[in-house]
GROMACS .gro file of C-alpha atoms in nm:
model
  306
    1MET     CA    1  18.216   8.821   9.874
    2GLY     CA    2  17.906   8.870   9.653
    3ILE     CA    3  17.949   8.524   9.500
    4LEU     CA    4  17.987   8.378   9.847
    5LEU     CA    5  17.668   8.554   9.964
    6ALA     CA    6  17.467   8.423   9.667
    7ALA     CA    7  17.593   8.075   9.727
    8SER     CA    8  17.504   8.102  10.096
    9LEU     CA    9  17.147   8.216  10.018
   10ALA     CA   10  17.107   7.926   9.775
   11LEU     CA   11  17.229   7.686  10.039
   12ALA     CA   12  16.991   7.841  10.294
   13GLY     CA   13  16.695   7.781  10.062
   14CYS     CA   14  16.767   7.413  10.013
   15GLY     CA   15  16.923   7.341  10.351
   16GLY     CA   16  16.611   7.163  10.472
   17ALA     CA   17  16.646   6.899  10.202
   18ASP     CA   18  17.017   6.858  10.277
   19ASP     CA   19  16.943   6.813  10.647
   20SER     CA   20  16.692   6.539  10.580
   21GLY     CA   21  16.929   6.371  10.337
   22ALA     CA   22  17.214   6.391  10.585
   23GLY     CA   23  16.996   6.238  10.853
   24ALA     CA   24  16.906   5.950  10.625
   25SER     CA   25  17.274   5.894  10.538
   26ALA     CA   26  17.368   5.894  10.904
   27LYS     CA   27  17.100   5.638  10.978
   28SER     CA   28  17.216   5.414  10.696
   29ALA     CA   29  17.580   5.447  10.806
   30GLY     CA   30  17.485   5.359  11.162
   31GLY     CA   31  17.292   5.059  11.040
   32GLY     CA   32  17.595   4.937  10.842
   33ALA     CA   33  17.818   4.963  11.148
   34ASP     CA   34  17.573   4.758  11.351
   35VAL     CA   35  17.567   4.487  11.086
   36ALA     CA   36  17.947   4.478  11.073
   37ALA     CA   37  17.960   4.439  11.450
   38GLY     CA   38  17.768   4.116  11.441
   39PRO     CA   39  17.476   3.958  11.254
   40ALA     CA   40  17.330   3.811  11.568
   41ARG     CA   41  17.295   4.151  11.729
   42ALA     CA   42  17.136   4.296  11.416
   43ASP     CA   43  16.876   4.020  11.413
   44SER     CA   44  16.792   4.061  11.779
   45ALA     CA   45  16.770   4.443  11.761
   46LYS     CA   46  16.553   4.449  11.448
   47PRO     CA   47  16.288   4.719  11.508
   48ALA     CA   48  15.923   4.638  11.469
   49PRO     CA   49  15.737   4.819  11.191
   50LYS     CA   50  15.553   5.127  11.317
   51THR     CA   51  15.221   5.244  11.181
   52GLN     CA   52  15.190   5.614  11.108
   53ARG     CA   53  14.939   5.778  11.338
   54LEU     CA   54  14.726   6.070  11.235
   55PRO     CA   55  14.775   6.382  11.446
   56GLN     CA   56  14.511   6.432  11.714
   57ASN     CA   57  14.248   6.707  11.695
   58ALA     CA   58  14.267   6.720  11.317
   59ILE     CA   59  13.886   6.722  11.278
   60VAL     CA   60  13.689   7.048  11.263
   61ARG     CA   61  13.344   6.991  11.414
   62THR     CA   62  13.054   7.235  11.373
   63ALA     CA   63  12.686   7.202  11.463
   64SER     CA   64  12.370   7.412  11.455
   65LEU     CA   65  12.068   7.361  11.683
   66THR     CA   66  11.729   7.535  11.674
   67LEU     CA   67  11.515   7.475  11.983
   68GLN     CA   68  11.174   7.596  12.097
   69VAL     CA   69  11.159   7.650  12.474
   70LYS     CA   70  10.911   7.793  12.723
   71ASP     CA   71  11.157   8.030  12.892
   72VAL     CA   72  11.440   8.164  12.674
   73PRO     CA   73  11.652   8.326  12.952
   74LYS     CA   74  11.636   8.010  13.162
   75ALA     CA   75  11.736   7.791  12.867
   76LEU     CA   76  12.019   8.031  12.783
   77ASP     CA   77  12.159   8.012  13.136
   78GLN     CA   78  12.142   7.634  13.119
   79ALA     CA   79  12.329   7.634  12.786
   80ARG     CA   80  12.602   7.858  12.931
   81ALA     CA   81  12.643   7.629  13.231
   82THR     CA   82  12.661   7.322  13.008
   83ALA     CA   83  12.936   7.475  12.793
   84GLU     CA   84  13.138   7.602  13.090
   85ASP     CA   85  13.114   7.271  13.277
   86ALA     CA   86  13.254   7.098  12.968
   87GLY     CA   87  13.554   7.335  12.960
   88GLY     CA   88  13.420   7.568  12.689
   89TYR     CA   89  13.292   7.923  12.672
   90VAL     CA   90  13.033   8.146  12.505
   91GLY     CA   91  13.172   8.307  12.191
   92LYS     CA   92  12.888   8.532  12.068
   93GLU     CA   93  12.534   8.610  12.179
   94SER     CA   94  12.242   8.811  12.035
   95THR     CA   95  11.881   8.850  12.157
   96SER     CA   96  11.576   9.003  11.983
   97ARG     CA   97  11.194   9.011  12.002
   98ASP     CA   98  10.944   8.969  11.720
   99ALA     CA   99  10.620   9.160  11.661
  100GLY     CA  100  10.430   8.925  11.891
  101GLY     CA  101  10.667   8.988  12.184
  102HIS     CA  102  10.834   8.647  12.163
  103GLU     CA  103  11.203   8.641  12.254
  104HIS     CA  104  11.468   8.491  12.023
  105THR     CA  105  11.831   8.428  12.121
  106ARG     CA  106  12.126   8.312  11.913
  107VAL     CA  107  12.444   8.204  12.094
  108VAL     CA  108  12.772   8.052  11.971
  109LEU     CA  109  12.934   7.799  12.206
  110ARG     CA  110  13.295   7.674  12.186
  111VAL     CA  111  13.351   7.341  12.358
  112PRO     CA  112  13.643   7.090  12.354
  113GLY     CA  113  13.625   6.821  12.090
  114ALA     CA  114  13.633   6.547  12.354
  115THR     CA  115  13.303   6.668  12.508
  116TYR     CA  116  13.138   6.775  12.182
  117ASP     CA  117  12.889   6.488  12.159
  118GLU     CA  118  12.799   6.511  12.528
  119VAL     CA  119  12.732   6.885  12.512
  120LEU     CA  120  12.529   6.851  12.193
  121SER     CA  121  12.305   6.586  12.350
  122GLY     CA  122  12.261   6.793  12.667
  123LEU     CA  123  12.161   7.104  12.472
  124GLN     CA  124  11.916   6.912  12.258
  125GLY     CA  125  11.724   6.797  12.568
  126THR     CA  126  11.649   7.152  12.691
  127GLY     CA  127  11.356   7.210  12.454
  128ARG     CA  128  11.166   7.101  12.146
  129LEU     CA  129  11.401   7.033  11.855
  130ILE     CA  130  11.314   7.228  11.540
  131ASP     CA  131  11.629   7.186  11.333
  132ARG     CA  132  11.972   7.026  11.372
  133THR     CA  133  12.276   7.014  11.145
  134ALA     CA  134  12.622   6.874  11.221
  135GLN     CA  135  12.939   6.863  11.014
  136ALA     CA  136  13.289   6.718  11.059
  137GLU     CA  137  13.573   6.826  10.830
  138ASP     CA  138  13.904   6.642  10.817
  139VAL     CA  139  14.191   6.894  10.800
  140THR     CA  140  14.474   6.650  10.876
  141ASP     CA  141  14.655   6.725  10.550
  142GLN     CA  142  14.645   7.099  10.619
  143VAL     CA  143  14.778   7.055  10.971
  144VAL     CA  144  15.068   6.836  10.856
  145ASP     CA  145  15.154   7.069  10.568
  146VAL     CA  146  15.148   7.385  10.780
  147ASP     CA  147  15.353   7.228  11.058
  148SER     CA  148  15.617   7.118  10.809
  149ARG     CA  149  15.632   7.459  10.645
  150VAL     CA  150  15.665   7.633  10.982
  151LYS     CA  151  15.957   7.409  11.076
  152SER     CA  152  16.135   7.470  10.745
  153GLN     CA  153  16.073   7.844  10.757
  154ARG     CA  154  16.214   7.872  11.108
  155ALA     CA  155  16.530   7.689  10.999
  156SER     CA  156  16.559   7.925  10.700
  157VAL     CA  157  16.530   8.232  10.925
  158ASP     CA  158  16.800   8.094  11.155
  159ARG     CA  159  17.036   8.040  10.862
  160ILE     CA  160  16.985   8.397  10.738
  161ARG     CA  161  17.064   8.528  11.083
  162ALA     CA  162  17.381   8.319  11.095
  163LEU     CA  163  17.489   8.467  10.760
  164MET     CA  164  17.426   8.818  10.894
  165ASP     CA  165  17.658   8.747  11.185
  166ARG     CA  166  17.939   8.657  10.943
  167ALA     CA  167  17.877   8.939  10.692
  168THR     CA  168  18.137   9.216  10.682
  169LYS     CA  169  18.024   9.444  10.399
  170LEU     CA  170  17.739   9.691  10.435
  171SER     CA  171  17.584   9.587  10.103
  172ASP     CA  172  17.574   9.225  10.217
  173VAL     CA  173  17.413   9.324  10.546
  174VAL     CA  174  17.144   9.525  10.366
  175THR     CA  175  17.069   9.236  10.129
  176LEU     CA  176  17.049   8.988  10.415
  177GLU     CA  177  16.819   9.217  10.617
  178GLY     CA  178  16.572   9.238  10.328
  179GLU     CA  179  16.579   8.861  10.288
  180LEU     CA  180  16.531   8.817  10.662
  181SER     CA  181  16.229   9.050  10.669
  182THR     CA  182  16.063   8.859  10.385
  183ARG     CA  183  16.118   8.521  10.547
  184GLN     CA  184  16.001   8.644  10.888
  185ALA     CA  185  15.679   8.775  10.731
  186ASP     CA  186  15.620   8.436  10.569
  187LEU     CA  187  15.688   8.267  10.901
  188GLU     CA  188  15.436   8.491  11.084
  189ALA     CA  189  15.169   8.412  10.824
  190LEU     CA  190  15.232   8.040  10.865
  191LEU     CA  191  15.218   8.070  11.245
  192ALA     CA  192  14.881   8.251  11.223
  193GLN     CA  193  14.746   7.976  10.998
  194GLN     CA  194  14.879   7.713  11.237
  195ALA     CA  195  14.710   7.885  11.535
  196SER     CA  196  14.379   7.907  11.346
  197LEU     CA  197  14.388   7.538  11.262
  198LYS     CA  198  14.472   7.452  11.621
  199ASP     CA  199  14.180   7.658  11.752
  200ARG     CA  200  13.934   7.508  11.505
  201THR     CA  201  14.041   7.150  11.570
  202SER     CA  202  14.076   7.173  11.947
  203LEU     CA  203  13.739   7.345  12.007
  204ALA     CA  204  13.412   7.254  11.836
  205THR     CA  205  13.163   7.526  11.740
  206ILE     CA  206  12.792   7.491  11.830
  207THR     CA  207  12.545   7.758  11.715
  208LEU     CA  208  12.234   7.745  11.935
  209SER     CA  209  11.910   7.927  11.842
  210LEU     CA  210  11.640   7.954  12.110
  211SER     CA  211  11.284   8.074  12.044
  212GLU     CA  212  10.996   8.114  12.285
  213THR     CA  213  10.694   7.883  12.255
  214PRO     CA  214  10.372   8.078  12.181
  215VAL     CA  215  10.111   8.060  12.460
  216LYS     CA  216   9.808   7.858  12.348
  217LYS     CA  217   9.455   7.951  12.456
  218ALA     CA  218   9.223   7.705  12.623
  219ALA     CA  219   8.969   7.517  12.413
  220GLY     CA  220   8.671   7.689  12.582
  221ASP     CA  221   8.798   8.034  12.488
  222ASP     CA  222   8.766   7.966  12.117
  223SER     CA  223   8.383   7.993  12.105
  224PRO     CA  224   8.268   8.359  12.086
  225GLY     CA  225   8.003   8.489  12.327
  226VAL     CA  226   7.756   8.778  12.339
  227LEU     CA  227   8.018   9.018  12.470
  228ASP     CA  228   8.251   8.922  12.189
  229ALA     CA  229   7.972   8.986  11.936
  230LEU     CA  230   7.895   9.328  12.086
  231THR     CA  231   8.261   9.416  12.092
  232GLY     CA  232   8.304   9.307  11.730
  233GLY     CA  233   7.996   9.504  11.620
  234TRP     CA  234   8.117   9.815  11.797
  235HIS     CA  235   8.455   9.788  11.630
  236VAL     CA  236   8.286   9.749  11.291
  237PHE     CA  237   8.066  10.055  11.357
  238VAL     CA  238   8.360  10.267  11.468
  239THR     CA  239   8.560  10.157  11.167
  240MET     CA  240   8.274  10.239  10.926
  241LEU     CA  241   8.221  10.578  11.090
  242ARG     CA  242   8.589  10.651  11.064
  243TRP     CA  243   8.587  10.571  10.692
  244ILE     CA  244   8.284  10.795  10.638
  245VAL     CA  245   8.455  11.084  10.815
  246LEU     CA  246   8.765  11.026  10.608
  247ALA     CA  247   8.559  11.027  10.287
  248LEU     CA  248   8.386  11.351  10.384
  249GLY     CA  249   8.716  11.508  10.476
  250ALA     CA  250   8.860  11.408  10.140
  251ALA     CA  251   8.558  11.550   9.950
  252LEU     CA  252   8.535  11.876  10.150
  253PRO     CA  253   8.801  12.069   9.953
  254PHE     CA  254   8.629  11.983   9.623
  255ALA     CA  255   8.286  12.088   9.760
  256ALA     CA  256   8.425  12.420   9.887
  257CYS     CA  257   8.586  12.488   9.549
  258ALA     CA  258   8.260  12.412   9.367
  259ALA     CA  259   8.063  12.643   9.601
  260LEU     CA  260   8.312  12.925   9.547
  261LEU     CA  261   8.290  12.892   9.168
  262THR     CA  262   7.909  12.895   9.184
  263LEU     CA  263   7.912  13.211   9.398
  264LEU     CA  264   8.147  13.387   9.156
  265TRP     CA  265   7.918  13.297   8.866
  266LEU     CA  266   7.605  13.427   9.033
  267ARG     CA  267   7.750  13.747   9.183
  268ILE     CA  268   8.013  13.862   8.932
  269VAL     CA  269   8.002  13.689   8.597
  270ARG     CA  270   7.630  13.652   8.531
  271PRO     CA  271   7.524  14.020   8.602
  272ARG     CA  272   7.776  14.142   8.345
  273LEU     CA  273   7.646  13.932   8.060
  274PRO     CA  274   7.428  14.122   7.795
  275ARG     CA  275   7.054  14.069   7.832
  276ARG     CA  276   6.818  13.994   7.542
  277GLY     CA  277   6.582  14.300   7.473
  278GLU     CA  278   6.256  14.347   7.270
  279PRO     CA  279   6.289  14.365   6.888
  280ALA     CA  280   6.367  14.719   6.770
  281THR     CA  281   6.099  14.914   6.575
  282ALA     CA  282   6.166  14.957   6.201
  283MET     CA  283   6.248  15.320   6.104
  284THR     CA  284   6.173  15.495   5.775
  285ALA     CA  285   6.234  15.844   5.638
  286LEU     CA  286   5.884  15.956   5.742
  287GLY     CA  287   5.912  15.800   6.084
  288PRO     CA  288   5.851  15.473   6.241
  289LEU     CA  289   5.622  15.239   6.068
  290PRO     CA  290   5.292  15.187   6.234
  291SER     CA  291   5.262  14.869   6.405
  292ALA     CA  292   5.038  14.619   6.246
  293ARG     CA  293   4.700  14.612   6.409
  294PRO     CA  294   4.465  14.328   6.376
  295ALA     CA  295   4.184  14.385   6.126
  296PRO     CA  296   3.844  14.433   6.284
  297GLU     CA  297   3.609  14.152   6.250
  298PRO     CA  298   3.341  14.212   5.982
  299SER     CA  299   3.011  14.313   6.132
  300GLU     CA  300   2.687  14.190   5.992
  301GLU     CA  301   2.512  14.461   5.797
  302ARG     CA  302   2.144  14.462   5.825
  303PRO     CA  303   1.948  14.603   5.523
  304ASP     CA  304   1.737  14.897   5.593
  305ARG     CA  305   1.382  14.822   5.548
  306ASP     CA  306   1.192  15.127   5.496
   0.00000   0.00000   0.00000
């Protein structure tokens, strides 16, 4: 039974190729029977050559628009209406304001591929165009490949289930269940990829950025007047006074510290320093030496004249 199970799994893996080969053999056998029935009939029923057509909606379209408008909420409502009228919807939206109070909105629109160009032209006319980018990506090969793999994987899952119905041993059932879980997981991954490709090709993505136009002043308001000069001078005076107060406040701790050190020097440190006295008198064994006195000035002696 184990050899039979291995052979069955091998046949399940390559059954898709056998099915296509069997179909080709059947077609060739049918064609030979028609030729044997009569050459005239074969010539009259000769099919015309068919050209292979690419699958529809195999193009992924994306675009980005940046517009400058006078009223952002009004332009956003108009963009929503344009997308909904075309059979689309709003995917994502975000709004913010800058430091100047100007509103900015970013919205993602999903519209059908058939109305993509019409919606893009309608959105572009709602304001002043700042930037525009558009891209079209051909994913036909991916669509064909994924569709083929989904079909083959479904057939493989069906064959594993048929083998499970005929299995009699518990070990064979356990082996087939593990194989079935693996192939079902692969099938679910392929189906998710197929759904993503279908969504991207059936609906185009348009990213719209709206910004508010700054309000411009009139030409006469640009020339300053007397009131503007007084206002500017007052602001300059207040600013200078504020800086002076800040400078004084910053220097105040240093001035207080210097004053405290000066007070400590005058009141505590300086009085305790030794003072310089008069020179001490020289002492001898007989007593202190007499201080030197200046010699008297010589007086003029007059001779006695007797």
